[in-house]
């Protein structure tokens, strides 16, 4: 059972992959490995608060990478995950792909960014005011606000970006509070150049075989659905 951020990191490193929430494979998630009372403890940190510390240790990448749901992959398996996922296409058309690329380029140029920073940098839904010549994309009026959530999800599924950390508001006593705000960055920014040294198909097969070993009772269909 996971009872601390150290336990959570250890589980990721031992398994290589670990969804945060229930994923259709019984028992294979932080949610199912952690006692329910730890999720809602008033005085102690729980899985929500452990995410940032585990990411900051630098051994586990985190993002929406399992069927559009959050989870971890260890840096040992990160090159293969990147190699395979970047061979796939998650944008439905060229316009969507262009929008995804604009967001990705902005994150790469800045080093990292939150959703609020991306909206400002891209000129999305700025309300009234004149456009700047430095706007990366055409101005989008408030009535036509673009949601960054699906864009960021596609980029995470494609392993183009991951979550670098979570940032919290601080009260007058210096204590963090509220929901953490995700900061996004490319895997290369956080972990350096990633080279699996094999074809995307070979990386895919290697991941599937590993999943079969750590999840012997799981159906192969469920495993394949999880890594697509």
PDB file of C-alpha atoms in Angstrom:
ATOM      1  CA  UNK A   1       0.000   0.000   0.000  1.00  0.00           C
ATOM      2  CA  UNK A   2       1.071   3.569  -0.709  1.00  0.00           C
ATOM      3  CA  UNK A   3       1.239   5.674   2.446  1.00  0.00           C
ATOM      4  CA  UNK A   4       3.597   8.506   1.484  1.00  0.00           C
ATOM      5  CA  UNK A   5       5.196  10.298  -1.442  1.00  0.00           C
ATOM      6  CA  UNK A   6       8.237   8.022  -0.995  1.00  0.00           C
ATOM      7  CA  UNK A   7       5.998   4.969  -1.340  1.00  0.00           C
ATOM      8  CA  UNK A   8       4.359   6.442  -4.428  1.00  0.00           C
ATOM      9  CA  UNK A   9       7.685   7.144  -6.110  1.00  0.00           C
ATOM     10  CA  UNK A  10       8.955   3.673  -5.208  1.00  0.00           C
ATOM     11  CA  UNK A  11       5.866   2.068  -6.756  1.00  0.00           C
ATOM     12  CA  UNK A  12       6.405   3.964 -10.017  1.00  0.00           C
ATOM     13  CA  UNK A  13      10.078   3.025 -10.150  1.00  0.00           C
ATOM     14  CA  UNK A  14       9.330  -0.635  -9.459  1.00  0.00           C
ATOM     15  CA  UNK A  15       6.483  -0.915 -11.958  1.00  0.00           C
ATOM     16  CA  UNK A  16       7.706   1.554 -14.587  1.00  0.00           C
ATOM     17  CA  UNK A  17       4.181   2.787 -15.252  1.00  0.00           C
ATOM     18  CA  UNK A  18       1.420   3.715 -12.797  1.00  0.00           C
ATOM     19  CA  UNK A  19      -1.915   5.428 -13.554  1.00  0.00           C
ATOM     20  CA  UNK A  20      -3.104   7.849 -10.885  1.00  0.00           C
ATOM     21  CA  UNK A  21      -6.758   6.824 -11.093  1.00  0.00           C
ATOM     22  CA  UNK A  22      -8.494   3.507 -11.730  1.00  0.00           C
ATOM     23  CA  UNK A  23      -7.767   2.557 -15.337  1.00  0.00           C
ATOM     24  CA  UNK A  24      -9.767  -0.610 -16.012  1.00  0.00           C
ATOM     25  CA  UNK A  25      -7.012  -2.941 -14.819  1.00  0.00           C
ATOM     26  CA  UNK A  26      -7.911  -3.885 -11.217  1.00  0.00           C
ATOM     27  CA  UNK A  27      -5.427  -2.714  -8.608  1.00  0.00           C
ATOM     28  CA  UNK A  28      -3.193  -0.888 -11.071  1.00  0.00           C
ATOM     29  CA  UNK A  29      -3.429   2.729  -9.902  1.00  0.00           C
ATOM     30  CA  UNK A  30      -2.372   5.068  -7.104  1.00  0.00           C
ATOM     31  CA  UNK A  31      -6.057   5.382  -6.246  1.00  0.00           C
ATOM     32  CA  UNK A  32      -6.423   1.661  -5.563  1.00  0.00           C
ATOM     33  CA  UNK A  33      -3.066   1.310  -3.812  1.00  0.00           C
ATOM     34  CA  UNK A  34      -3.777   4.083  -1.297  1.00  0.00           C
ATOM     35  CA  UNK A  35      -6.123   3.851   1.674  1.00  0.00           C
ATOM     36  CA  UNK A  36      -9.217   5.959   1.092  1.00  0.00           C
ATOM     37  CA  UNK A  37      -8.801   7.951   4.306  1.00  0.00           C
ATOM     38  CA  UNK A  38      -5.460   9.313   3.067  1.00  0.00           C
ATOM     39  CA  UNK A  39      -7.209  11.010   0.137  1.00  0.00           C
ATOM     40  CA  UNK A  40      -9.322  13.189   2.403  1.00  0.00           C
ATOM     41  CA  UNK A  41      -7.207  13.604   5.553  1.00  0.00           C
ATOM     42  CA  UNK A  42      -7.662  17.111   6.901  1.00  0.00           C
ATOM     43  CA  UNK A  43      -4.365  17.373   8.762  1.00  0.00           C
ATOM     44  CA  UNK A  44      -2.011  15.293   6.629  1.00  0.00           C
ATOM     45  CA  UNK A  45      -0.909  15.342   3.027  1.00  0.00           C
ATOM     46  CA  UNK A  46      -2.259  12.658   0.705  1.00  0.00           C
ATOM     47  CA  UNK A  47      -1.888  11.539  -2.920  1.00  0.00           C
ATOM     48  CA  UNK A  48      -2.994  14.955  -4.244  1.00  0.00           C
ATOM     49  CA  UNK A  49      -0.172  16.679  -2.376  1.00  0.00           C
ATOM     50  CA  UNK A  50       2.409  13.962  -3.113  1.00  0.00           C
ATOM     51  CA  UNK A  51       2.297  14.495  -6.881  1.00  0.00           C
ATOM     52  CA  UNK A  52       4.562  17.557  -6.876  1.00  0.00           C
ATOM     53  CA  UNK A  53       7.257  16.109  -4.588  1.00  0.00           C
ATOM     54  CA  UNK A  54       7.434  12.906  -6.649  1.00  0.00           C
ATOM     55  CA  UNK A  55       7.823  14.895  -9.878  1.00  0.00           C
ATOM     56  CA  UNK A  56      10.499  17.127  -8.349  1.00  0.00           C
ATOM     57  CA  UNK A  57      12.650  14.120  -7.410  1.00  0.00           C
ATOM     58  CA  UNK A  58      13.291  13.810 -11.158  1.00  0.00           C
ATOM     59  CA  UNK A  59      12.787  10.059 -11.555  1.00  0.00           C
ATOM     60  CA  UNK A  60       9.129   9.976 -12.629  1.00  0.00           C
ATOM     61  CA  UNK A  61       7.367  11.882 -15.412  1.00  0.00           C
ATOM     62  CA  UNK A  62       3.700  12.785 -14.855  1.00  0.00           C
ATOM     63  CA  UNK A  63       0.808  13.847 -17.057  1.00  0.00           C
ATOM     64  CA  UNK A  64      -2.341  12.666 -18.798  1.00  0.00           C
ATOM     65  CA  UNK A  65      -0.655   9.760 -20.520  1.00  0.00           C
ATOM     66  CA  UNK A  66      -2.978   6.799 -19.915  1.00  0.00           C
ATOM     67  CA  UNK A  67      -6.064   6.994 -22.129  1.00  0.00           C
ATOM     68  CA  UNK A  68      -6.259  10.748 -21.414  1.00  0.00           C
ATOM     69  CA  UNK A  69      -6.006  10.156 -17.673  1.00  0.00           C
ATOM     70  CA  UNK A  70      -3.175  11.126 -15.344  1.00  0.00           C
ATOM     71  CA  UNK A  71      -0.344   8.854 -14.357  1.00  0.00           C
ATOM     72  CA  UNK A  72       3.387   8.307 -14.049  1.00  0.00           C
ATOM     73  CA  UNK A  73       6.096   6.726 -16.150  1.00  0.00           C
ATOM     74  CA  UNK A  74       9.579   6.198 -14.737  1.00  0.00           C
ATOM     75  CA  UNK A  75      12.517   7.826 -16.488  1.00  0.00           C
ATOM     76  CA  UNK A  76      13.766   4.296 -17.249  1.00  0.00           C
ATOM     77  CA  UNK A  77      10.748   3.736 -19.505  1.00  0.00           C
ATOM     78  CA  UNK A  78      10.318   7.343 -20.632  1.00  0.00           C
ATOM     79  CA  UNK A  79      12.435   7.004 -23.829  1.00  0.00           C
ATOM     80  CA  UNK A  80      10.332   4.090 -25.093  1.00  0.00           C
ATOM     81  CA  UNK A  81       7.071   5.817 -24.181  1.00  0.00           C
ATOM     82  CA  UNK A  82       8.166   8.964 -26.030  1.00  0.00           C
ATOM     83  CA  UNK A  83       9.461   6.993 -28.991  1.00  0.00           C
ATOM     84  CA  UNK A  84       6.183   5.138 -29.470  1.00  0.00           C
ATOM     85  CA  UNK A  85       3.707   7.895 -28.631  1.00  0.00           C
ATOM     86  CA  UNK A  86       5.360  10.481 -30.877  1.00  0.00           C
ATOM     87  CA  UNK A  87       4.834   8.147 -33.820  1.00  0.00           C
ATOM     88  CA  UNK A  88       1.046   8.485 -33.341  1.00  0.00           C
ATOM     89  CA  UNK A  89      -1.274  11.331 -34.337  1.00  0.00           C
ATOM     90  CA  UNK A  90      -3.781  12.674 -31.834  1.00  0.00           C
ATOM     91  CA  UNK A  91      -4.983  15.761 -33.720  1.00  0.00           C
ATOM     92  CA  UNK A  92      -8.128  15.133 -35.789  1.00  0.00           C
ATOM     93  CA  UNK A  93      -7.156  17.470 -38.656  1.00  0.00           C
ATOM     94  CA  UNK A  94      -4.513  19.912 -39.881  1.00  0.00           C
ATOM     95  CA  UNK A  95      -6.066  22.925 -38.140  1.00  0.00           C
ATOM     96  CA  UNK A  96      -6.083  21.097 -34.815  1.00  0.00           C
ATOM     97  CA  UNK A  97      -2.499  19.980 -35.360  1.00  0.00           C
ATOM     98  CA  UNK A  98      -1.446  23.569 -36.120  1.00  0.00           C
ATOM     99  CA  UNK A  99      -3.051  24.795 -32.902  1.00  0.00           C
ATOM    100  CA  UNK A 100      -1.344  22.044 -30.908  1.00  0.00           C
ATOM    101  CA  UNK A 101       1.971  22.995 -32.493  1.00  0.00           C
ATOM    102  CA  UNK A 102       1.519  26.670 -31.584  1.00  0.00           C
ATOM    103  CA  UNK A 103       0.987  25.753 -27.935  1.00  0.00           C
ATOM    104  CA  UNK A 104       3.942  23.352 -27.972  1.00  0.00           C
ATOM    105  CA  UNK A 105       6.247  25.955 -29.516  1.00  0.00           C
ATOM    106  CA  UNK A 106       5.230  28.461 -26.852  1.00  0.00           C
ATOM    107  CA  UNK A 107       6.011  26.020 -24.034  1.00  0.00           C
ATOM    108  CA  UNK A 108       9.349  25.157 -25.657  1.00  0.00           C
ATOM    109  CA  UNK A 109      10.245  28.842 -26.062  1.00  0.00           C
ATOM    110  CA  UNK A 110       9.327  29.698 -22.465  1.00  0.00           C
ATOM    111  CA  UNK A 111      10.861  26.602 -20.920  1.00  0.00           C
ATOM    112  CA  UNK A 112       7.627  25.979 -19.010  1.00  0.00           C
ATOM    113  CA  UNK A 113       4.200  27.568 -18.664  1.00  0.00           C
ATOM    114  CA  UNK A 114       0.892  27.393 -16.807  1.00  0.00           C
ATOM    115  CA  UNK A 115      -2.490  27.646 -18.542  1.00  0.00           C
ATOM    116  CA  UNK A 116      -2.796  31.279 -17.440  1.00  0.00           C
ATOM    117  CA  UNK A 117       0.603  32.092 -18.912  1.00  0.00           C
ATOM    118  CA  UNK A 118      -0.230  30.282 -22.145  1.00  0.00           C
ATOM    119  CA  UNK A 119      -3.449  32.277 -22.555  1.00  0.00           C
ATOM    120  CA  UNK A 120      -1.523  35.512 -22.180  1.00  0.00           C
ATOM    121  CA  UNK A 121       1.325  34.463 -24.473  1.00  0.00           C
ATOM    122  CA  UNK A 122      -0.970  33.109 -27.196  1.00  0.00           C
ATOM    123  CA  UNK A 123      -3.528  35.905 -27.011  1.00  0.00           C
ATOM    124  CA  UNK A 124      -6.410  33.528 -26.283  1.00  0.00           C
ATOM    125  CA  UNK A 125      -9.548  35.207 -24.943  1.00  0.00           C
ATOM    126  CA  UNK A 126      -7.842  38.408 -23.882  1.00  0.00           C
ATOM    127  CA  UNK A 127     -11.096  40.326 -23.889  1.00  0.00           C
ATOM    128  CA  UNK A 128     -10.831  43.949 -24.934  1.00  0.00           C
ATOM    129  CA  UNK A 129      -7.644  45.546 -26.090  1.00  0.00           C
ATOM    130  CA  UNK A 130      -5.470  45.688 -29.159  1.00  0.00           C
ATOM    131  CA  UNK A 131      -3.511  42.819 -30.572  1.00  0.00           C
ATOM    132  CA  UNK A 132       0.242  42.811 -30.302  1.00  0.00           C
ATOM    133  CA  UNK A 133       2.533  42.078 -33.229  1.00  0.00           C
ATOM    134  CA  UNK A 134       4.134  39.422 -31.053  1.00  0.00           C
ATOM    135  CA  UNK A 135       0.906  37.397 -30.767  1.00  0.00           C
ATOM    136  CA  UNK A 136       1.665  33.870 -31.962  1.00  0.00           C
ATOM    137  CA  UNK A 137      -1.843  33.111 -33.190  1.00  0.00           C
ATOM    138  CA  UNK A 138      -4.773  35.175 -34.359  1.00  0.00           C
ATOM    139  CA  UNK A 139      -6.710  36.939 -31.632  1.00  0.00           C
ATOM    140  CA  UNK A 140      -9.666  34.917 -30.364  1.00  0.00           C
ATOM    141  CA  UNK A 141     -12.528  37.009 -28.957  1.00  0.00           C
ATOM    142  CA  UNK A 142     -13.997  36.095 -25.572  1.00  0.00           C
ATOM    143  CA  UNK A 143     -17.123  34.688 -27.214  1.00  0.00           C
ATOM    144  CA  UNK A 144     -14.948  32.293 -29.174  1.00  0.00           C
ATOM    145  CA  UNK A 145     -12.713  31.289 -26.292  1.00  0.00           C
ATOM    146  CA  UNK A 146     -10.416  28.365 -27.084  1.00  0.00           C
ATOM    147  CA  UNK A 147     -10.116  25.689 -24.412  1.00  0.00           C
ATOM    148  CA  UNK A 148      -6.505  24.755 -23.792  1.00  0.00           C
ATOM    149  CA  UNK A 149      -7.439  21.590 -21.885  1.00  0.00           C
ATOM    150  CA  UNK A 150      -7.937  19.311 -24.941  1.00  0.00           C
ATOM    151  CA  UNK A 151      -4.828  20.758 -26.585  1.00  0.00           C
ATOM    152  CA  UNK A 152      -2.690  20.074 -23.530  1.00  0.00           C
ATOM    153  CA  UNK A 153      -4.204  16.605 -23.194  1.00  0.00           C
ATOM    154  CA  UNK A 154      -3.297  15.741 -26.798  1.00  0.00           C
ATOM    155  CA  UNK A 155       0.238  17.031 -26.259  1.00  0.00           C
ATOM    156  CA  UNK A 156       0.595  14.954 -23.095  1.00  0.00           C
ATOM    157  CA  UNK A 157      -0.821  11.849 -24.765  1.00  0.00           C
ATOM    158  CA  UNK A 158       1.711  12.363 -27.547  1.00  0.00           C
ATOM    159  CA  UNK A 159       4.457  12.739 -24.904  1.00  0.00           C
ATOM    160  CA  UNK A 160       5.302  16.169 -26.270  1.00  0.00           C
ATOM    161  CA  UNK A 161       4.834  17.736 -22.839  1.00  0.00           C
ATOM    162  CA  UNK A 162       4.499  16.586 -19.233  1.00  0.00           C
ATOM    163  CA  UNK A 163       3.628  18.322 -15.969  1.00  0.00           C
ATOM    164  CA  UNK A 164       6.747  19.834 -14.430  1.00  0.00           C
ATOM    165  CA  UNK A 165       5.197  20.703 -11.042  1.00  0.00           C
ATOM    166  CA  UNK A 166       2.121  22.009  -9.267  1.00  0.00           C
ATOM    167  CA  UNK A 167       1.996  25.553  -7.902  1.00  0.00           C
ATOM    168  CA  UNK A 168      -0.185  26.595  -4.969  1.00  0.00           C
ATOM    169  CA  UNK A 169      -1.445  29.852  -3.519  1.00  0.00           C
ATOM    170  CA  UNK A 170       0.216  30.704  -0.200  1.00  0.00           C
ATOM    171  CA  UNK A 171      -1.674  32.023   2.836  1.00  0.00           C
ATOM    172  CA  UNK A 172      -0.349  34.672   5.222  1.00  0.00           C
ATOM    173  CA  UNK A 173       1.265  31.967   7.354  1.00  0.00           C
ATOM    174  CA  UNK A 174       3.253  30.644   4.419  1.00  0.00           C
ATOM    175  CA  UNK A 175       1.132  27.522   3.953  1.00  0.00           C
ATOM    176  CA  UNK A 176      -0.031  26.366   0.502  1.00  0.00           C
ATOM    177  CA  UNK A 177      -3.754  26.030  -0.077  1.00  0.00           C
ATOM    178  CA  UNK A 178      -6.296  25.266  -2.804  1.00  0.00           C
ATOM    179  CA  UNK A 179      -5.866  23.145  -5.904  1.00  0.00           C
ATOM    180  CA  UNK A 180      -2.418  23.031  -7.411  1.00  0.00           C
ATOM    181  CA  UNK A 181      -1.948  24.723 -10.788  1.00  0.00           C
ATOM    182  CA  UNK A 182      -0.044  22.576 -13.275  1.00  0.00           C
ATOM    183  CA  UNK A 183       3.103  23.898 -14.929  1.00  0.00           C
ATOM    184  CA  UNK A 184       3.890  22.272 -18.282  1.00  0.00           C
ATOM    185  CA  UNK A 185       7.258  21.589 -19.914  1.00  0.00           C
ATOM    186  CA  UNK A 186       8.722  19.241 -22.508  1.00  0.00           C
ATOM    187  CA  UNK A 187      10.304  15.987 -21.304  1.00  0.00           C
ATOM    188  CA  UNK A 188      13.589  17.167 -22.831  1.00  0.00           C
ATOM    189  CA  UNK A 189      13.541  20.319 -20.686  1.00  0.00           C
ATOM    190  CA  UNK A 190      13.125  18.267 -17.523  1.00  0.00           C
ATOM    191  CA  UNK A 191      15.010  15.053 -18.279  1.00  0.00           C
ATOM    192  CA  UNK A 192      17.297  15.779 -21.215  1.00  0.00           C
ATOM    193  CA  UNK A 193      17.343  14.208 -24.666  1.00  0.00           C
ATOM    194  CA  UNK A 194      15.462  10.910 -24.847  1.00  0.00           C
ATOM    195  CA  UNK A 195      16.612   8.225 -27.293  1.00  0.00           C
ATOM    196  CA  UNK A 196      15.167   4.716 -27.082  1.00  0.00           C
ATOM    197  CA  UNK A 197      17.576   3.400 -29.711  1.00  0.00           C
ATOM    198  CA  UNK A 198      14.872   1.318 -31.413  1.00  0.00           C
ATOM    199  CA  UNK A 199      11.876   1.719 -33.711  1.00  0.00           C
ATOM    200  CA  UNK A 200       8.538   3.011 -32.371  1.00  0.00           C
ATOM    201  CA  UNK A 201       7.013  -0.429 -32.976  1.00  0.00           C
ATOM    202  CA  UNK A 202       9.824  -2.091 -31.027  1.00  0.00           C
ATOM    203  CA  UNK A 203       9.257   0.353 -28.153  1.00  0.00           C
ATOM    204  CA  UNK A 204       5.541  -0.426 -28.203  1.00  0.00           C
ATOM    205  CA  UNK A 205       6.156  -4.175 -28.087  1.00  0.00           C
ATOM    206  CA  UNK A 206       8.704  -3.760 -25.302  1.00  0.00           C
ATOM    207  CA  UNK A 207       6.190  -1.798 -23.203  1.00  0.00           C
ATOM    208  CA  UNK A 208       3.443  -4.372 -23.811  1.00  0.00           C
ATOM    209  CA  UNK A 209       5.690  -7.269 -22.813  1.00  0.00           C
ATOM    210  CA  UNK A 210       6.718  -5.422 -19.659  1.00  0.00           C
ATOM    211  CA  UNK A 211       3.077  -4.717 -18.802  1.00  0.00           C
ATOM    212  CA  UNK A 212       2.251  -8.407 -19.228  1.00  0.00           C
ATOM    213  CA  UNK A 213       4.974  -9.307 -16.728  1.00  0.00           C
ATOM    214  CA  UNK A 214       3.896  -6.852 -14.036  1.00  0.00           C
ATOM    215  CA  UNK A 215       0.167  -7.435 -14.691  1.00  0.00           C
ATOM    216  CA  UNK A 216      -0.103 -11.170 -15.384  1.00  0.00           C
ATOM    217  CA  UNK A 217      -3.867 -11.280 -14.760  1.00  0.00           C
ATOM    218  CA  UNK A 218      -4.656  -8.283 -17.008  1.00  0.00           C
ATOM    219  CA  UNK A 219      -6.174  -8.819 -20.434  1.00  0.00           C
ATOM    220  CA  UNK A 220      -3.909  -7.848 -23.312  1.00  0.00           C
ATOM    221  CA  UNK A 221      -6.706  -5.718 -24.783  1.00  0.00           C
ATOM    222  CA  UNK A 222      -6.772  -3.638 -21.609  1.00  0.00           C
ATOM    223  CA  UNK A 223      -3.004  -3.196 -21.682  1.00  0.00           C
ATOM    224  CA  UNK A 224      -3.018  -2.120 -25.333  1.00  0.00           C
ATOM    225  CA  UNK A 225      -5.833   0.353 -24.705  1.00  0.00           C
ATOM    226  CA  UNK A 226      -3.858   1.847 -21.837  1.00  0.00           C
ATOM    227  CA  UNK A 227      -0.722   2.558 -23.847  1.00  0.00           C
ATOM    228  CA  UNK A 228      -2.321   3.795 -27.096  1.00  0.00           C
TER     229      UNK A 228
END
